[in-house]
mmCIF file of C-alpha atoms in Angstrom:
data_model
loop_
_atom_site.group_PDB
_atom_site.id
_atom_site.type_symbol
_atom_site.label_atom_id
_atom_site.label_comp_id
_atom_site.label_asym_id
_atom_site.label_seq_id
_atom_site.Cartn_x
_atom_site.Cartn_y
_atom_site.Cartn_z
ATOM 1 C CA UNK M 1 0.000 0.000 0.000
ATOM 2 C CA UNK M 2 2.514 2.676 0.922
ATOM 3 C CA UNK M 3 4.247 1.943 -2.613
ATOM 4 C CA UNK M 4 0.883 2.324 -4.209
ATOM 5 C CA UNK M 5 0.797 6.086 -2.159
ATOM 6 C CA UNK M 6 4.148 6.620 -3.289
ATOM 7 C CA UNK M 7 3.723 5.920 -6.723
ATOM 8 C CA UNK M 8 0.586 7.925 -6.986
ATOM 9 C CA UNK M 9 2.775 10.695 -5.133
ATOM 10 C CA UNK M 10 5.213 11.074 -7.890
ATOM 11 C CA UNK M 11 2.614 10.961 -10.903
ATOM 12 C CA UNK M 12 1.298 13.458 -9.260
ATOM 13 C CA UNK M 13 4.466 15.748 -8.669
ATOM 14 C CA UNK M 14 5.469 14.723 -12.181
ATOM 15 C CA UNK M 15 1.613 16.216 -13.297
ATOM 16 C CA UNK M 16 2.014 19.636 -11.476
ATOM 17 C CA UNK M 17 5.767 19.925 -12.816
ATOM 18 C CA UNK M 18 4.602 19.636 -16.408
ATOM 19 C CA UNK M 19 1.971 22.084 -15.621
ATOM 20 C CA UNK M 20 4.354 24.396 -13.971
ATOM 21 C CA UNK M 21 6.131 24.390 -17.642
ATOM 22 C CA UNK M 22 3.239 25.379 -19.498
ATOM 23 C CA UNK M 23 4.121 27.355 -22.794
ATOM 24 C CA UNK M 24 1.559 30.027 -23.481
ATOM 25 C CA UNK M 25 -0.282 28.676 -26.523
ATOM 26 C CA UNK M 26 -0.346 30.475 -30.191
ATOM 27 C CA UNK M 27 -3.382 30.807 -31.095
ATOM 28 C CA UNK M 28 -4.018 31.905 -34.469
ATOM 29 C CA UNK M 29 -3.931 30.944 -38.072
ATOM 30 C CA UNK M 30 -5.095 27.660 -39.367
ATOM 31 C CA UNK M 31 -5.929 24.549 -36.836
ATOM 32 C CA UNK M 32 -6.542 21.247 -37.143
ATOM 33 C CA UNK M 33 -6.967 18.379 -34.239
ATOM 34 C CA UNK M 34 -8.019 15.306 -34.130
ATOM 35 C CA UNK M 35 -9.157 13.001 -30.901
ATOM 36 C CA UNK M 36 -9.600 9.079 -29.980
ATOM 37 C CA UNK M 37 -11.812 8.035 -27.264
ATOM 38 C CA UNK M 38 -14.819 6.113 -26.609
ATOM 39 C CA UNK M 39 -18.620 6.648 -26.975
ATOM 40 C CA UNK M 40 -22.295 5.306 -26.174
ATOM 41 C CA UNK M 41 -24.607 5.626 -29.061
ATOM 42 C CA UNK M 42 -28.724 5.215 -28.891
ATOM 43 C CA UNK M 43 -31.104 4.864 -31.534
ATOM 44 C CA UNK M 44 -34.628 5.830 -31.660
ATOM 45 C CA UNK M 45 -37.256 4.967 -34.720
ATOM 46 C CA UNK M 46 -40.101 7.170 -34.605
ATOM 47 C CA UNK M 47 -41.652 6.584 -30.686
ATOM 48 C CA UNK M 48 -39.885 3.272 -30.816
ATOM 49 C CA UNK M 49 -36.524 2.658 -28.640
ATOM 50 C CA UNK M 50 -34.103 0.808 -30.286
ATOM 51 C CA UNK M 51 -30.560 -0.396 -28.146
ATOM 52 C CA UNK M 52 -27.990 1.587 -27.156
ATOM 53 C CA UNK M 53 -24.412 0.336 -28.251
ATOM 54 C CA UNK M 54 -21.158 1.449 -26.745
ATOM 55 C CA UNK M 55 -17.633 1.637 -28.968
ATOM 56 C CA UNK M 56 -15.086 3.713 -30.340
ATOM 57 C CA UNK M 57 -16.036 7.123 -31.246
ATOM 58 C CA UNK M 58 -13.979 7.689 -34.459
ATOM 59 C CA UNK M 59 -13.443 9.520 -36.454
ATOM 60 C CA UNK M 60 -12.879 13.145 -34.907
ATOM 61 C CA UNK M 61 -11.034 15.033 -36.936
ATOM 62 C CA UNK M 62 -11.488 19.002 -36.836
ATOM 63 C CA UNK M 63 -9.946 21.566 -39.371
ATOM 64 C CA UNK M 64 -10.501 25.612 -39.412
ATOM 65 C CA UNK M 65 -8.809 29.157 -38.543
ATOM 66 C CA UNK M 66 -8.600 31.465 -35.793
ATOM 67 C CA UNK M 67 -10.365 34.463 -36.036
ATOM 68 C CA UNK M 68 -9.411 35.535 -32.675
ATOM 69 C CA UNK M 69 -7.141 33.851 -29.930
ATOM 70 C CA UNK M 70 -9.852 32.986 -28.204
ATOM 71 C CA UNK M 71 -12.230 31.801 -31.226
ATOM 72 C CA UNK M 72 -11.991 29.374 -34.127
ATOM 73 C CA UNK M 73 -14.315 28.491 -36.510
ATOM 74 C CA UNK M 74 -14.076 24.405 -37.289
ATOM 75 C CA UNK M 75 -15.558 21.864 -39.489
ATOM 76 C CA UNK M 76 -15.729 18.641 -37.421
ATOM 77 C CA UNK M 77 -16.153 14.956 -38.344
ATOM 78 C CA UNK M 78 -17.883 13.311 -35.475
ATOM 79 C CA UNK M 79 -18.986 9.354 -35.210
ATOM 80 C CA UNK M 80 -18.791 6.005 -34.156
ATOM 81 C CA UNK M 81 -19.058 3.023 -35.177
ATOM 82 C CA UNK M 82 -21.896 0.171 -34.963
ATOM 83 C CA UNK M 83 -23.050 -3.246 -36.062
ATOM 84 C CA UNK M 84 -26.233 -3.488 -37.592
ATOM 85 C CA UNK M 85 -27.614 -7.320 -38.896
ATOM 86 C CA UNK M 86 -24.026 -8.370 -38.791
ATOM 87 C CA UNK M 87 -21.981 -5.601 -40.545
ATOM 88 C CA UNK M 88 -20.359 -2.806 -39.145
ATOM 89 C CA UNK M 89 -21.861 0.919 -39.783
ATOM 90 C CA UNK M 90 -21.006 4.455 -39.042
ATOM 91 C CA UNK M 91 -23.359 7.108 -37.617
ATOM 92 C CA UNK M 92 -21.341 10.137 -38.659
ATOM 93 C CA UNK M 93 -21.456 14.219 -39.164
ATOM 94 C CA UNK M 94 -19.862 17.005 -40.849
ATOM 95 C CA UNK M 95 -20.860 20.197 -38.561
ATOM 96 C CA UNK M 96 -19.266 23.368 -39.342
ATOM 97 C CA UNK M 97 -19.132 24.879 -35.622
ATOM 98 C CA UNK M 98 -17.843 27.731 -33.401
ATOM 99 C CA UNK M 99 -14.948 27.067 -30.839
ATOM 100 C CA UNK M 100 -14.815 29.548 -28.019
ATOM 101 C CA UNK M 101 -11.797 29.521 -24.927
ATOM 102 C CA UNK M 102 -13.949 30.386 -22.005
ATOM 103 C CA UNK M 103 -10.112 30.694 -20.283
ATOM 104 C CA UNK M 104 -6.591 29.412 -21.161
ATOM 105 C CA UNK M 105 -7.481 26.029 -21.252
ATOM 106 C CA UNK M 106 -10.968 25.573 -21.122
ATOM 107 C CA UNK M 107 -13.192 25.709 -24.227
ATOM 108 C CA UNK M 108 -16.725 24.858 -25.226
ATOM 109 C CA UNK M 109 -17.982 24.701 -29.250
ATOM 110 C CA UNK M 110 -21.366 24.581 -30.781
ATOM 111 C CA UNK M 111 -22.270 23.876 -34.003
ATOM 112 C CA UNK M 112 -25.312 22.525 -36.777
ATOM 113 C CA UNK M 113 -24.532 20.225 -40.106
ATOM 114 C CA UNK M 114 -24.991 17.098 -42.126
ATOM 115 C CA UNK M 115 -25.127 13.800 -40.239
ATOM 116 C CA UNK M 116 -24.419 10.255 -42.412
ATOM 117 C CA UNK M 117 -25.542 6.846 -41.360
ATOM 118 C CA UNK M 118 -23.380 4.684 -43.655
ATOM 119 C CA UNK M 119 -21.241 1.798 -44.022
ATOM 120 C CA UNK M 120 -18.173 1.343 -42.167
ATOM 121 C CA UNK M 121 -15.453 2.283 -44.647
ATOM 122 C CA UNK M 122 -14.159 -1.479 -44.442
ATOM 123 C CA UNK M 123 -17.097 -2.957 -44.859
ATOM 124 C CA UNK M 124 -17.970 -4.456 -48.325
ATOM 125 C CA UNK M 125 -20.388 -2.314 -50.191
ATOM 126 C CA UNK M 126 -22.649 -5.564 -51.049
ATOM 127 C CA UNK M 127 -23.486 -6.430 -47.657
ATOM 128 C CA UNK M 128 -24.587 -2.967 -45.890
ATOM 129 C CA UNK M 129 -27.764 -0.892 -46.766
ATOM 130 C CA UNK M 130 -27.079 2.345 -48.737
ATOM 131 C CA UNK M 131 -25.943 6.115 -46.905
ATOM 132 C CA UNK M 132 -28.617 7.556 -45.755
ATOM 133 C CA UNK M 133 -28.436 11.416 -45.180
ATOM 134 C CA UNK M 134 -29.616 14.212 -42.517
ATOM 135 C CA UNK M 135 -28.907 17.248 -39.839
ATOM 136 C CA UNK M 136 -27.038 16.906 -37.062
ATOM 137 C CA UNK M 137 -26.482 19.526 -33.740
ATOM 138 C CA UNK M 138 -22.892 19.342 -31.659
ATOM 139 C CA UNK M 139 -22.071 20.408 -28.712
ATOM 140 C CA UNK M 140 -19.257 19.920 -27.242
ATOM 141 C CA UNK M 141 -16.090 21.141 -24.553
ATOM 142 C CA UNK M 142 -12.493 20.093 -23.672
ATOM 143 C CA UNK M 143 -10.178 21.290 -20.790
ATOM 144 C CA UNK M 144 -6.456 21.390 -22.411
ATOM 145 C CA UNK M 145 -4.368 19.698 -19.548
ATOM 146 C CA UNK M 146 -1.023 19.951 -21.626
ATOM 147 C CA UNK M 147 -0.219 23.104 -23.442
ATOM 148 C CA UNK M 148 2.721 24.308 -25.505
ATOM 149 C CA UNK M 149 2.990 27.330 -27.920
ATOM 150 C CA UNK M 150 1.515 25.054 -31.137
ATOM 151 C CA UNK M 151 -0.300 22.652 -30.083
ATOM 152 C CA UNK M 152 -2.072 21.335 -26.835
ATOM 153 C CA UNK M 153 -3.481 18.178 -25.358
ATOM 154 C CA UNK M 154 -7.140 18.080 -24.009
ATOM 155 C CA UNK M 155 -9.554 15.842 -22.433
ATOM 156 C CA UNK M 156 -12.990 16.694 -24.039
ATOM 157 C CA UNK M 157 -16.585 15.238 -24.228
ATOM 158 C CA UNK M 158 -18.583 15.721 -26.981
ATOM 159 C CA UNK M 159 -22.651 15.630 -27.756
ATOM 160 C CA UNK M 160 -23.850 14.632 -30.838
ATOM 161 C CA UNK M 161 -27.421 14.849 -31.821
ATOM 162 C CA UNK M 162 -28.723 13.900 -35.133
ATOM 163 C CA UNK M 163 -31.774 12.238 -37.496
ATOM 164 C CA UNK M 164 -31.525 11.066 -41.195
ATOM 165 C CA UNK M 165 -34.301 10.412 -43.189
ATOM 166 C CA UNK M 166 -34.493 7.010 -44.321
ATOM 167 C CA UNK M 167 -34.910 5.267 -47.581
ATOM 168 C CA UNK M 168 -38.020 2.444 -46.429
ATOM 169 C CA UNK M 169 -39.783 5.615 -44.935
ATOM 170 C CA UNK M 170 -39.356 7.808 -41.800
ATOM 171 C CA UNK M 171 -36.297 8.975 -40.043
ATOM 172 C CA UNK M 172 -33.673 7.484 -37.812
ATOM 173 C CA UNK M 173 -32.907 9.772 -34.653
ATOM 174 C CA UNK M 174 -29.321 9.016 -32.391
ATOM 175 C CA UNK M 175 -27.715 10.818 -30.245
ATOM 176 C CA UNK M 176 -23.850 9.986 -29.110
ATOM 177 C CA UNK M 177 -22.154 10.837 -25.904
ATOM 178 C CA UNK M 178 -18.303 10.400 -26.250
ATOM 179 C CA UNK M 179 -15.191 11.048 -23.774
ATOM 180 C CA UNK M 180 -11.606 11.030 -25.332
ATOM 181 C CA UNK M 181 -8.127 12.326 -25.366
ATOM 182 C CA UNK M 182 -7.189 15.155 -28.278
ATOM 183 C CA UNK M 183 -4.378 17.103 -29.864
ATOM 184 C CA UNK M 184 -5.016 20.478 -31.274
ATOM 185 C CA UNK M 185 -2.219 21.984 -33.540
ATOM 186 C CA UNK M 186 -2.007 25.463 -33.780
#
């Protein structure tokens, strides 16, 4: 136990001594970042509740420009992957959103676009049901715990709201929680 304590003792040290070394971040120009983490994803049809399936939220991939140092202006690709009768799927968007530092490290975005339930890109073509297309709202926020002058390591969560219409007839509504590590490049 008291190596446990100890070990815990140093990672923490270590944590606060990389803090203590934080570089003032540039922000301005073009940015891109891209995250890995994980995700819950739930279905509904209409009034009907359909399972809720838990994975890995890829991809999230972001690209856009400063307009202040305190605001960018993104295009995000959002998703995660499912299985649906046997083959592998992607509930995906392309939102075009706002991305505001409410301080130095903390930041919350917003933002309203396409959404794409389609086949996973490895998946063969012949065995998955055709794209099906839609609108999509995300919200999302990160807390940068690692910061140097171009680029910057965060912990963010992201909410991910979205309905296609589909082919047969009605629409297909999901919404996807996800928590994962990022890199933002300044």
């Amino acid at each position: 136990m008291k190596k446990q304590i100890f070990i815990i003792l140093i990672g923490l040290i270590t944590t606060l001594n990389i803090q203590a070394q934080t570089e003032k971040p540039n922000r301005k120009g073009f940015t891109a970042g891209a995250s890995l983490g994980v995700g819950v994803l739930h279905f509904t049809d209409g009034m009907s509740e359909k399972t809720t399936r838990g994975g890995i939220s890829l991809p999230n991939l972001k690209m856009g420009w400063f307009v202040s140092p305190r605001t960018a202006i993104y295009v995000n690709t959002v998703g995660q992957i499912y299985e649906s009768d046997g083959v592998d799927r992607s509930f995906e968007g392309i939102i075009p959103s706002i991305q505001y530092w409410a301080t130095n490290k903390w930041w919350v975005s917003a933002g309203y676009g396409a959404s794409l339930d389609m086949r996973a890109l490895y998946e063969s073509e012949a065995d998955s049901k055709k794209s099906e297309w839609g609108k999509g709202v995300l919200l999302s926020t990160g807390y940068e715990v690692l910061q140097r002058q171009k680029w910057a390591l965060d912990i963010q969560s992201r909410l991910y709201m979205a309905r296609v219409t589909q082919k047969e007839g009605g629409n297909l509504d999901a919404t996807n929680f996800s928590l994962g590590v990022g890199i933002s490049l300044f």
